Short mmCIF file of N, CA and C in Angstrom, two decimals:
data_model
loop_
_atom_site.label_atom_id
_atom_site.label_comp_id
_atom_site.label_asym_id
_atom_site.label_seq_id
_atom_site.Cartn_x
_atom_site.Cartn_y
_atom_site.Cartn_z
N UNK A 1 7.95 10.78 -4.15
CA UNK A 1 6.96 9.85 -3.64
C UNK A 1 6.16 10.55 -2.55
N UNK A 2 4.55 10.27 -2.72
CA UNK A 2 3.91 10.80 -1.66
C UNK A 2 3.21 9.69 -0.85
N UNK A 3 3.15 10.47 0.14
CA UNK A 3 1.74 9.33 1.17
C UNK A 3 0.99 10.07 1.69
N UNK A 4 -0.09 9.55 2.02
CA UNK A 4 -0.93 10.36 3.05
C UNK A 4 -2.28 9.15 3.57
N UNK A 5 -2.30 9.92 5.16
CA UNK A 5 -3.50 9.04 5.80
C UNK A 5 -4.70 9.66 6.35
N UNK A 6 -5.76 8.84 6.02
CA UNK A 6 -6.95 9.78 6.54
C UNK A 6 -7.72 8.61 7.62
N UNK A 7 -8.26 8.94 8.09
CA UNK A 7 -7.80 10.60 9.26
C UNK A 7 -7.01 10.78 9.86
N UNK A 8 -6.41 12.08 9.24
CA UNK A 8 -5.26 12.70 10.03
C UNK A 8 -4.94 13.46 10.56
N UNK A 9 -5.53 13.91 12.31
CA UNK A 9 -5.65 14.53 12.66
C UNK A 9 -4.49 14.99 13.90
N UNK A 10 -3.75 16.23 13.29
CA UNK A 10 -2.40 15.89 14.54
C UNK A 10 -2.62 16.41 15.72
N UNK A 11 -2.19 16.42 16.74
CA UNK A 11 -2.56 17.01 18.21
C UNK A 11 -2.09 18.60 18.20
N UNK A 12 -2.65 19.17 18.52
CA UNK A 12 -2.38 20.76 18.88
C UNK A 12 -2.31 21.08 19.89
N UNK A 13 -1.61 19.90 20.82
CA UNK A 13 -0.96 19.97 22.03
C UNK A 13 -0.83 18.39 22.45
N UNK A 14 0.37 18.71 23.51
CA UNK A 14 0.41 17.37 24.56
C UNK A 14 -0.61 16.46 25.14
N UNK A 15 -1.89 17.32 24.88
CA UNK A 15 -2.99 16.24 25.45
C UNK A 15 -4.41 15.82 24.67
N UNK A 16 -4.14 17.08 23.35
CA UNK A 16 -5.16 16.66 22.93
C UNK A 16 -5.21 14.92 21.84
N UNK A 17 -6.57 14.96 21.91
CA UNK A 17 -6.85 13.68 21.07
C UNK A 17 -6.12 13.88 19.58
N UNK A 18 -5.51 12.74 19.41
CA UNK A 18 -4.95 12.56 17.93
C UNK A 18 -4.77 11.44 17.24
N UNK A 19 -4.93 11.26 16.07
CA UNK A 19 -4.62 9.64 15.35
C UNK A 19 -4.18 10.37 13.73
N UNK A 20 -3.24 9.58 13.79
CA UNK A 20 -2.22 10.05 12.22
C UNK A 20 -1.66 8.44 11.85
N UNK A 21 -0.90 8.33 10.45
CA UNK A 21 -0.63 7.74 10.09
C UNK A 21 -0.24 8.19 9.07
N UNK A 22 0.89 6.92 9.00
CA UNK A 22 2.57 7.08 8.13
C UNK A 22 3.00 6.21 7.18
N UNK A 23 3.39 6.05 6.56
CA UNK A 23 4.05 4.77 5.52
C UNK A 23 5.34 4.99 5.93
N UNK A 24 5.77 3.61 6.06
CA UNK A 24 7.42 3.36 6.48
C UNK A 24 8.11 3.48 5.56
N UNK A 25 9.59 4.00 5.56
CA UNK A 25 10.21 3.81 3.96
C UNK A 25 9.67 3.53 2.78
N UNK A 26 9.88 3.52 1.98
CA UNK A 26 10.05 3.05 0.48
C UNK A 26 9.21 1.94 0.58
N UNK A 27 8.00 2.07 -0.80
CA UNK A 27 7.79 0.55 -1.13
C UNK A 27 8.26 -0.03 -2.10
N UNK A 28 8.92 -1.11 -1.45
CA UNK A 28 10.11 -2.16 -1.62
C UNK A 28 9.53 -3.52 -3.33
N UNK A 29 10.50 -2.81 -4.07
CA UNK A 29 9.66 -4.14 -5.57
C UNK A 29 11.05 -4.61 -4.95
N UNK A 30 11.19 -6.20 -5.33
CA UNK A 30 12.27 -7.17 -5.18
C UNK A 30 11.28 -8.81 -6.07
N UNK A 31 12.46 -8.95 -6.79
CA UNK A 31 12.29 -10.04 -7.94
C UNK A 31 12.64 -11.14 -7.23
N UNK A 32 12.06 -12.22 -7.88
CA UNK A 32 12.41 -13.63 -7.31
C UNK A 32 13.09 -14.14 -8.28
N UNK A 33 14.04 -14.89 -7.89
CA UNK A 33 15.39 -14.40 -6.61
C UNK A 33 15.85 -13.22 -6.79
N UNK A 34 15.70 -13.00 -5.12
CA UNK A 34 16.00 -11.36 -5.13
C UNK A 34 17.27 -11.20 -5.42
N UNK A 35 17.47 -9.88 -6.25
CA UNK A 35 19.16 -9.00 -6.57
C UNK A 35 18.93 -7.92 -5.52
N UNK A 36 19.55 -7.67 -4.99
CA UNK A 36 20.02 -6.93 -4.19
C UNK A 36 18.84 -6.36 -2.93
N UNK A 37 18.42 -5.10 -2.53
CA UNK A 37 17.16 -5.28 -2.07
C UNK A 37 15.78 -5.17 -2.38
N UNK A 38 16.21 -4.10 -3.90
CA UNK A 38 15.43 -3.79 -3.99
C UNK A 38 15.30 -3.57 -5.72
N UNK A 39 14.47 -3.31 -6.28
CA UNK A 39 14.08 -3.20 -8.32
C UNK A 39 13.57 -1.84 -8.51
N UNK A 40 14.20 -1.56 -9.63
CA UNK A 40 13.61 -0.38 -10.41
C UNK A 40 13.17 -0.94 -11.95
N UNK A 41 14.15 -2.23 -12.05
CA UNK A 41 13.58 -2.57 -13.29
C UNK A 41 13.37 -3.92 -13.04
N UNK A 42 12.10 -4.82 -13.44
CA UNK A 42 11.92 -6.29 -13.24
C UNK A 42 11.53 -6.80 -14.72
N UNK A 43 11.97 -8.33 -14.43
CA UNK A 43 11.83 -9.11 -15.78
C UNK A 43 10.18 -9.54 -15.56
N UNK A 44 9.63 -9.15 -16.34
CA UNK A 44 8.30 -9.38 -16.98
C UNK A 44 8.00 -11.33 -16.43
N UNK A 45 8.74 -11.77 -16.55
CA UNK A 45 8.93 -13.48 -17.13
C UNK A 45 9.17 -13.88 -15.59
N UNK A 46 9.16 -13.30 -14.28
CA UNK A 46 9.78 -13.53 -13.46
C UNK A 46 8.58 -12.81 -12.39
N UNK A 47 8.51 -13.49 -10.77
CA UNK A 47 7.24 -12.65 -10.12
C UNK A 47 8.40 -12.06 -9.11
N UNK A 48 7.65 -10.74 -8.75
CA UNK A 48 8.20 -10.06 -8.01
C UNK A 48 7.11 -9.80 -7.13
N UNK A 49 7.55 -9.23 -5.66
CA UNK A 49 6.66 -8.80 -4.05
C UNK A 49 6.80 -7.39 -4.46
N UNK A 50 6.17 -6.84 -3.66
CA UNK A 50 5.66 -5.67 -3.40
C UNK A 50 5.89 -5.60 -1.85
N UNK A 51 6.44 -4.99 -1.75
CA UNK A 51 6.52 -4.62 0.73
C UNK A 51 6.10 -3.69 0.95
N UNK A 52 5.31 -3.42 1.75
CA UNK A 52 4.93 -2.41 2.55
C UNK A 52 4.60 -2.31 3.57
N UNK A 53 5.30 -1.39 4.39
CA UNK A 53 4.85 -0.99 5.95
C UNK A 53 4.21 0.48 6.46
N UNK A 54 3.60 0.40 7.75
CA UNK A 54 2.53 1.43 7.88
C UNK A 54 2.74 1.76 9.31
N UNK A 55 2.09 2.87 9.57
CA UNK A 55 2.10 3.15 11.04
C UNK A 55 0.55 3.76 11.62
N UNK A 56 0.14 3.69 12.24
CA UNK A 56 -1.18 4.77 12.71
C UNK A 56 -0.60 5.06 14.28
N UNK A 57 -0.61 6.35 14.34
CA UNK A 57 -0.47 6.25 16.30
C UNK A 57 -0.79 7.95 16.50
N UNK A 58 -1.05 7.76 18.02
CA UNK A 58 -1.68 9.49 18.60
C UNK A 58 -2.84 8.52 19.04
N UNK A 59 -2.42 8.92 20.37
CA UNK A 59 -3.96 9.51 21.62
C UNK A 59 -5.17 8.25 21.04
N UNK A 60 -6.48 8.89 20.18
CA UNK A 60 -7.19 8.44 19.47
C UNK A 60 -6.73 7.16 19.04
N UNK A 61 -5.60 6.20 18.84
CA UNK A 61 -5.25 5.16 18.01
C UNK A 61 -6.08 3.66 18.95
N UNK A 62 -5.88 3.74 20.20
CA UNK A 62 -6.13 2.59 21.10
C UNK A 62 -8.03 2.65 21.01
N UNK A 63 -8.97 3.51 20.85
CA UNK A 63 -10.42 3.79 20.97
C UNK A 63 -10.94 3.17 19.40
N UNK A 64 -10.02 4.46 18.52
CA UNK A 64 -10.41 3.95 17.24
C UNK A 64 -10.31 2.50 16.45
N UNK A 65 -9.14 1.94 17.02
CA UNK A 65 -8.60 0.55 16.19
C UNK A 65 -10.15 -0.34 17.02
N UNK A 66 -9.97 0.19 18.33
CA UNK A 66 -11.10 -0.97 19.17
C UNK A 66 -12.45 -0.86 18.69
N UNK A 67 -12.63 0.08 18.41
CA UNK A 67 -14.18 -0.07 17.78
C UNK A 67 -14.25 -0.44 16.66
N UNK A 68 -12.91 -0.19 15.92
CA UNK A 68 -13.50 -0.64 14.33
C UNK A 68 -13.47 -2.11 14.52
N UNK A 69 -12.25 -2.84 15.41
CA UNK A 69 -11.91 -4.51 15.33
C UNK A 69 -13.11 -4.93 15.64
N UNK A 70 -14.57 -4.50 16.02
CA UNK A 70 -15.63 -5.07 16.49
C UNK A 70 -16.02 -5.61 15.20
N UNK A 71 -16.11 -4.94 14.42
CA UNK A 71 -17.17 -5.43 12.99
C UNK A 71 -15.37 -5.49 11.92
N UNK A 72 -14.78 -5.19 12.16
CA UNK A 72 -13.43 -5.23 10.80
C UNK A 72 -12.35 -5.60 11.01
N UNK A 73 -12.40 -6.58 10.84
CA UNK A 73 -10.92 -7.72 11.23
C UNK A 73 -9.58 -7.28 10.35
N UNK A 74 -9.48 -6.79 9.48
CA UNK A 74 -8.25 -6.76 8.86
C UNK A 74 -8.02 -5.39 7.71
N UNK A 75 -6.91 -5.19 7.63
CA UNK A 75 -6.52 -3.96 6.83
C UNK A 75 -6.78 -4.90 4.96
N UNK A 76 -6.74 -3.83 4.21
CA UNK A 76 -7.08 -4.48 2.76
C UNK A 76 -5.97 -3.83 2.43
N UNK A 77 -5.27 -4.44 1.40
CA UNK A 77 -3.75 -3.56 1.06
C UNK A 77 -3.76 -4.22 0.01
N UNK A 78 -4.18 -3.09 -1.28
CA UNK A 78 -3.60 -3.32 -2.58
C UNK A 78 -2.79 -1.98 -3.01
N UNK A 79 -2.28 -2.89 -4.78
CA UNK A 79 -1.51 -2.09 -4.93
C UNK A 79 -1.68 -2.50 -6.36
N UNK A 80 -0.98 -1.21 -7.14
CA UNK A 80 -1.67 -0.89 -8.68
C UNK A 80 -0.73 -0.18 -9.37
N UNK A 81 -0.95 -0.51 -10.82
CA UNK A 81 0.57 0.47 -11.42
C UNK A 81 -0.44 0.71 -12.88
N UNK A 82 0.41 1.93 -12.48
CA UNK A 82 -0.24 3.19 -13.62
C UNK A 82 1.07 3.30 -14.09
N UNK A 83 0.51 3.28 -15.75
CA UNK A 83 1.01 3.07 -16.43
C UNK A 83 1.52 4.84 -17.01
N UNK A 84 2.79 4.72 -16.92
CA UNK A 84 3.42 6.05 -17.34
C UNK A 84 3.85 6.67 -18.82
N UNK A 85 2.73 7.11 -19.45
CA UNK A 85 3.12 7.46 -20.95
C UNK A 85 1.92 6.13 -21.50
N UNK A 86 2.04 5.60 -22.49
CA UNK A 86 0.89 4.43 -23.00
C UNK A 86 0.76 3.49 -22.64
N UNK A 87 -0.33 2.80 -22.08
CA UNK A 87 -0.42 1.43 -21.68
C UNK A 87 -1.22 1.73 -20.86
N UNK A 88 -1.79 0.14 -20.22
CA UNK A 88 -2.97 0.09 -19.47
C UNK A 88 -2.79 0.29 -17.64
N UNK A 89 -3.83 0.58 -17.34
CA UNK A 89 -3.55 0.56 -15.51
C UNK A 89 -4.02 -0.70 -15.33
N UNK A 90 -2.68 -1.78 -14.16
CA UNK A 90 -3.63 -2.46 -14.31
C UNK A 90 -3.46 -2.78 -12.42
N UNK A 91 -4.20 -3.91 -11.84
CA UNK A 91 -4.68 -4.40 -10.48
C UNK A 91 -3.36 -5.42 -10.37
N UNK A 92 -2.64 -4.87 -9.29
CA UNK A 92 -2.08 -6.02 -9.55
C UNK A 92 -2.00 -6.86 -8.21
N UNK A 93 -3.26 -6.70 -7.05
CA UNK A 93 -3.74 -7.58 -6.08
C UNK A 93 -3.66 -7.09 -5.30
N UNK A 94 -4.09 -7.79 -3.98
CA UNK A 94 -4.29 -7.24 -2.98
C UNK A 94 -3.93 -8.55 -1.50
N UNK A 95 -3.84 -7.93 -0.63
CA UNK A 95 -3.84 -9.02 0.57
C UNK A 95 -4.19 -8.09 1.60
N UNK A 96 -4.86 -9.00 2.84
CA UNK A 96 -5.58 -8.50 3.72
C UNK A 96 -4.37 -9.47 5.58
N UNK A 97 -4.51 -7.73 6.26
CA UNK A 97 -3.14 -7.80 7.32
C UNK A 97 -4.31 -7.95 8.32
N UNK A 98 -4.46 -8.79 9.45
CA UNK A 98 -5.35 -8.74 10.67
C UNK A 98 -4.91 -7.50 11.21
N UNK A 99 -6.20 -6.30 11.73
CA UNK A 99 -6.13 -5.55 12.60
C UNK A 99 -5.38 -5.58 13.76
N UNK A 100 -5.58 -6.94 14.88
CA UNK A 100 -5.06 -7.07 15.93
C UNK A 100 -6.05 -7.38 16.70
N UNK A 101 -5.43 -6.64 18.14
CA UNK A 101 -6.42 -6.22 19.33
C UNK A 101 -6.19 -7.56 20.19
N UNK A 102 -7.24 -7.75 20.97
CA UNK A 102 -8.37 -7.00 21.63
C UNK A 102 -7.69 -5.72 22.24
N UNK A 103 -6.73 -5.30 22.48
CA UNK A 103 -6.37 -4.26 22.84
C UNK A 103 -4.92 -3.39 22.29
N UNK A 104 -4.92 -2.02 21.66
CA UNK A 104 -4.34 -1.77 20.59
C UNK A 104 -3.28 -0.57 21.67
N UNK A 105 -1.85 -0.48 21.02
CA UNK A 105 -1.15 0.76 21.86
C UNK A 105 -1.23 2.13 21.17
N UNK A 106 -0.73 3.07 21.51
CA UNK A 106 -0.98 4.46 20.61
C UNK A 106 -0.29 4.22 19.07
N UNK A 107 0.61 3.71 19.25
CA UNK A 107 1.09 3.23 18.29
C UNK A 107 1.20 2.24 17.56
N UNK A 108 0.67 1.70 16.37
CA UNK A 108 -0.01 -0.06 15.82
C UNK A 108 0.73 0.01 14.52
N UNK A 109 1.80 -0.66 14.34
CA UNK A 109 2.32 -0.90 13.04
C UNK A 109 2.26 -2.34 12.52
N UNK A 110 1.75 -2.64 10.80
CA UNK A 110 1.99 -3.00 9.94
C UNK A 110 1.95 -3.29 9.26
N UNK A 111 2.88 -4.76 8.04
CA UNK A 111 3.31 -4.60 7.35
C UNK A 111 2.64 -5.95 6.33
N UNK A 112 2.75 -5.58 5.05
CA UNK A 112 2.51 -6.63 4.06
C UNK A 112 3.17 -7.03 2.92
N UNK A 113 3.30 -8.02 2.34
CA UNK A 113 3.86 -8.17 1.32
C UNK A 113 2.54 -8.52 0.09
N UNK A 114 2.86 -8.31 -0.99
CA UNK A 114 1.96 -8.69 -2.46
C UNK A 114 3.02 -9.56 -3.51
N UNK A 115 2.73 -10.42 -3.70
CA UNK A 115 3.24 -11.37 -4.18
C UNK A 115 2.69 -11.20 -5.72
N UNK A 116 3.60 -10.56 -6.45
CA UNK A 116 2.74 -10.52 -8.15
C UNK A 116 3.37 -11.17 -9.20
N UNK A 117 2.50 -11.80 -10.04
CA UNK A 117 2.86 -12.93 -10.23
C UNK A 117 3.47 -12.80 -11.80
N UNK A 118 4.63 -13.71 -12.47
CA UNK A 118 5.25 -13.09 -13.97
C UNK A 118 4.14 -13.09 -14.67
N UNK A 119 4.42 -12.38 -15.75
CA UNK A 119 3.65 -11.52 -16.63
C UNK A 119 2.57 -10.67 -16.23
N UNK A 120 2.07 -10.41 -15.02
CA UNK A 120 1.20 -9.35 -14.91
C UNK A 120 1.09 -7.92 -15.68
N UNK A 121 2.53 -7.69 -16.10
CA UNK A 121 2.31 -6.43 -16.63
C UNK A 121 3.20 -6.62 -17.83
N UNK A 122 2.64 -6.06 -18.87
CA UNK A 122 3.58 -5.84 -20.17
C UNK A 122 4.65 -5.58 -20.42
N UNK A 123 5.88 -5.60 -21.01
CA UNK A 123 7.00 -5.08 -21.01
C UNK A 123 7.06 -3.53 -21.87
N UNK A 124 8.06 -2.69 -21.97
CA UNK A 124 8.14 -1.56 -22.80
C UNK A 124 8.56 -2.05 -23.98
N UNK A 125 8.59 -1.59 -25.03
CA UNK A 125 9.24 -2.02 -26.56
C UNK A 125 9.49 -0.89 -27.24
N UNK A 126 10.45 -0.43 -27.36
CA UNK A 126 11.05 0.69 -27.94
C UNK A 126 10.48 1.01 -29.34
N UNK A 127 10.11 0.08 -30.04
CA UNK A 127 9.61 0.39 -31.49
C UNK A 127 7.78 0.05 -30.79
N UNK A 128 7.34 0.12 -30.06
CA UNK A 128 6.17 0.07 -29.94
C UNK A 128 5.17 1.30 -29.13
N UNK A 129 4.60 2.30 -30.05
CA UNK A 129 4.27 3.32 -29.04
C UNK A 129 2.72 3.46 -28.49
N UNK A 130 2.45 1.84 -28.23
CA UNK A 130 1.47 1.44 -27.15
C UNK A 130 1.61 1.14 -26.31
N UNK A 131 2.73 1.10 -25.77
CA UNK A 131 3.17 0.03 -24.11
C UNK A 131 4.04 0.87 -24.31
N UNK A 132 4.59 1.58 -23.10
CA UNK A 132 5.45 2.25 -22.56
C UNK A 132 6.86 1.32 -21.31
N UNK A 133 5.40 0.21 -20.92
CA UNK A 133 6.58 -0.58 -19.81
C UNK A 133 7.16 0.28 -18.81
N UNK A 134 6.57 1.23 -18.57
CA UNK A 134 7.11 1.78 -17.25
C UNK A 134 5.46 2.02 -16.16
N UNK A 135 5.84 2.07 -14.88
CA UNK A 135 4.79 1.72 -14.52
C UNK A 135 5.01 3.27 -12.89
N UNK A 136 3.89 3.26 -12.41
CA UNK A 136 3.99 4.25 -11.47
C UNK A 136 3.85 3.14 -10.46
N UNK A 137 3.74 2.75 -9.26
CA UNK A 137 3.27 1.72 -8.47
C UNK A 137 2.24 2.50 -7.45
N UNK A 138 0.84 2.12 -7.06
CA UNK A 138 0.45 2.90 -5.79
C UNK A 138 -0.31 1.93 -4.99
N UNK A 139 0.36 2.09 -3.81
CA UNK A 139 -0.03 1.13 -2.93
C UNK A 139 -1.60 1.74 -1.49
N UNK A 140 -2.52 1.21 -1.49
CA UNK A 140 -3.18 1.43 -0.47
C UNK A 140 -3.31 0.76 0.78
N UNK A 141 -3.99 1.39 1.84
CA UNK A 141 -3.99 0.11 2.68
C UNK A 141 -5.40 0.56 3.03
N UNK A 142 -6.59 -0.29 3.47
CA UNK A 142 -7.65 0.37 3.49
C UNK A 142 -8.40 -0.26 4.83
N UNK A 143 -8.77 0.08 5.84
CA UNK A 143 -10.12 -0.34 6.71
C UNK A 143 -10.77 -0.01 7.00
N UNK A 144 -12.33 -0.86 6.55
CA UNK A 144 -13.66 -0.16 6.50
C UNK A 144 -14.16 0.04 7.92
N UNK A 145 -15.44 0.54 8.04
CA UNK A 145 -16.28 0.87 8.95
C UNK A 145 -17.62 1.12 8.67
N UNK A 146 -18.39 0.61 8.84
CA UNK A 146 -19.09 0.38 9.46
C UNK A 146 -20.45 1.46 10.55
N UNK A 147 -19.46 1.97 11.18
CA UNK A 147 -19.49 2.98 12.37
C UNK A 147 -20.52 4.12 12.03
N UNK A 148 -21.85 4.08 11.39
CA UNK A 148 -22.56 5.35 11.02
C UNK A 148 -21.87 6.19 9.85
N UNK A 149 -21.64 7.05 10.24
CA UNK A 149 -21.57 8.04 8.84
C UNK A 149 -19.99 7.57 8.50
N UNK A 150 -19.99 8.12 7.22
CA UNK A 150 -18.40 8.62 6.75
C UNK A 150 -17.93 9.42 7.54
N UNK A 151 -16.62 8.63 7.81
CA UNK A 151 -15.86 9.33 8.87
C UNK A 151 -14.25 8.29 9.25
N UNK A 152 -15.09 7.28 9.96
CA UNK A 152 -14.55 6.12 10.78
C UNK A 152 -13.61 5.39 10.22
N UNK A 153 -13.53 5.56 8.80
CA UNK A 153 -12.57 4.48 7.47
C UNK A 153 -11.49 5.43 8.17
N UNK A 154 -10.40 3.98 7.63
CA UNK A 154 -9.40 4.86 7.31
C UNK A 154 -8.45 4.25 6.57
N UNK A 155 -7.83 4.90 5.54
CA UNK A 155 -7.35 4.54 4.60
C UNK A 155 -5.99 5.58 4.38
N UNK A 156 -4.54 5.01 3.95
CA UNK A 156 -3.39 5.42 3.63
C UNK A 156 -3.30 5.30 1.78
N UNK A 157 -2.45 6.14 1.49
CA UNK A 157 -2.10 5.32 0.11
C UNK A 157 0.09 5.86 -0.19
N UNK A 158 0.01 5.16 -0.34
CA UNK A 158 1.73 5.35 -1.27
C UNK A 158 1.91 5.06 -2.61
N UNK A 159 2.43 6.55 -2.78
CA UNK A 159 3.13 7.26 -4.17
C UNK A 159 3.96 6.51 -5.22
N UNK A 160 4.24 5.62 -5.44
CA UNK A 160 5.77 5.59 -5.98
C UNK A 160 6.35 3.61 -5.24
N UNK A 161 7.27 4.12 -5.49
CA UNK A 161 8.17 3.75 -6.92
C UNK A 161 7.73 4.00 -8.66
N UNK A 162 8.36 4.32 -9.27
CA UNK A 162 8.37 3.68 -10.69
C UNK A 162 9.54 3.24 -11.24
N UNK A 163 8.81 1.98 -12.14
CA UNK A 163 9.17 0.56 -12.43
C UNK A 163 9.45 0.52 -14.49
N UNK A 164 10.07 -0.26 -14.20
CA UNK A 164 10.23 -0.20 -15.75
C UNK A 164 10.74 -2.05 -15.64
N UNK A 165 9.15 -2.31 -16.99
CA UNK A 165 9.30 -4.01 -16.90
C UNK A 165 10.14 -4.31 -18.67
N UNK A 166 10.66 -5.23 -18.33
CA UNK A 166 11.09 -5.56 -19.69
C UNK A 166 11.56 -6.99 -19.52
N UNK A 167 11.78 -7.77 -20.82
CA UNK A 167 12.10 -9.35 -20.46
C UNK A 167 12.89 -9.68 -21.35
N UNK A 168 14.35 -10.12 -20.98
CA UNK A 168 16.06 -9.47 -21.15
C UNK A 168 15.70 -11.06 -21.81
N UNK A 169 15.15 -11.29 -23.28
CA UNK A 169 15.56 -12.07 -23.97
C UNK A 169 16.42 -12.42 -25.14
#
């Protein structure tokens, strides 16, 4: 599983300016009613969340969050599964986390859940070699700007999990 955040710029010392960002653990599939904490495989017929948590912090974090909260109230966090071997990519939603503020610390974490709903995604079928039923999951989190040029966004994404849907009839 990968992540990565832009802009990510790390400090090349104790004082210089910096702003980075992290994805917390694992993003978390869990079926309703949850088994245990967490899914590698979910019933098609049944909705399962999506969790995810985030971090941004360094120097730069308290300037940057404040100027963007002027015009951009909230993080956009979707998440999407690519389909591994045949089958379609598909959207499987999004929800939006308030920025915060009026005043932000070096460090600003968090977190969302996606609530996706049964049948969103196809199951695998062993005699069927159009649907694979396994899925890659990738989660973003995104906030715009506004702020003059490209630059000022900033946006994370996470790698992984993969999922394998099927419906245990």
């Amino acid at each position: 599983m990968t992540d990565r955040f832009d802009p990510n710029i790390p400090p090349r010392g104790p004082t210089d300016p910096a702003i980075e960002g992290e994805f917390l653990g694992i993003v978390a599939v869990t079926e309703r009613p949850a088994i245990g904490s967490s899914n590698l495989v979910v019933n098609r017929s049944k909705p399962f969340d999506i969790d995810v948590s985030w971090r941004v912090f360094g120097n730069l974090v308290p300037l940057w969050l404040t100027a963007l909260s002027v015009q951009t109230k909230e993080w956009v966090v979707t998440a999407f599964a690519e389909s591994q071997g045949p089958g379609d990519e598909v959207s499987l939603g999004e929800v939006r986390v308030p920025i915060g503020g009026p005043t932000f610390a070096q460090s600003e974490t968090y977190s969302a859940r996606l609530e996706v709903p049964a049948f969103k995604l196809p199951e695998g079928d062993p005699g069927n070699t159009t649907q694979a039923g396994v899925y890659k999951l990738v989660v973003t989190a995104f906030l715009n700007s506004e702020l003059g040029e490209v630059g000022y966004d900033m946006m994370g994404y996470h790698d992984g999990p993969i999922i394998k849907v099927e419906d245990p009839r």
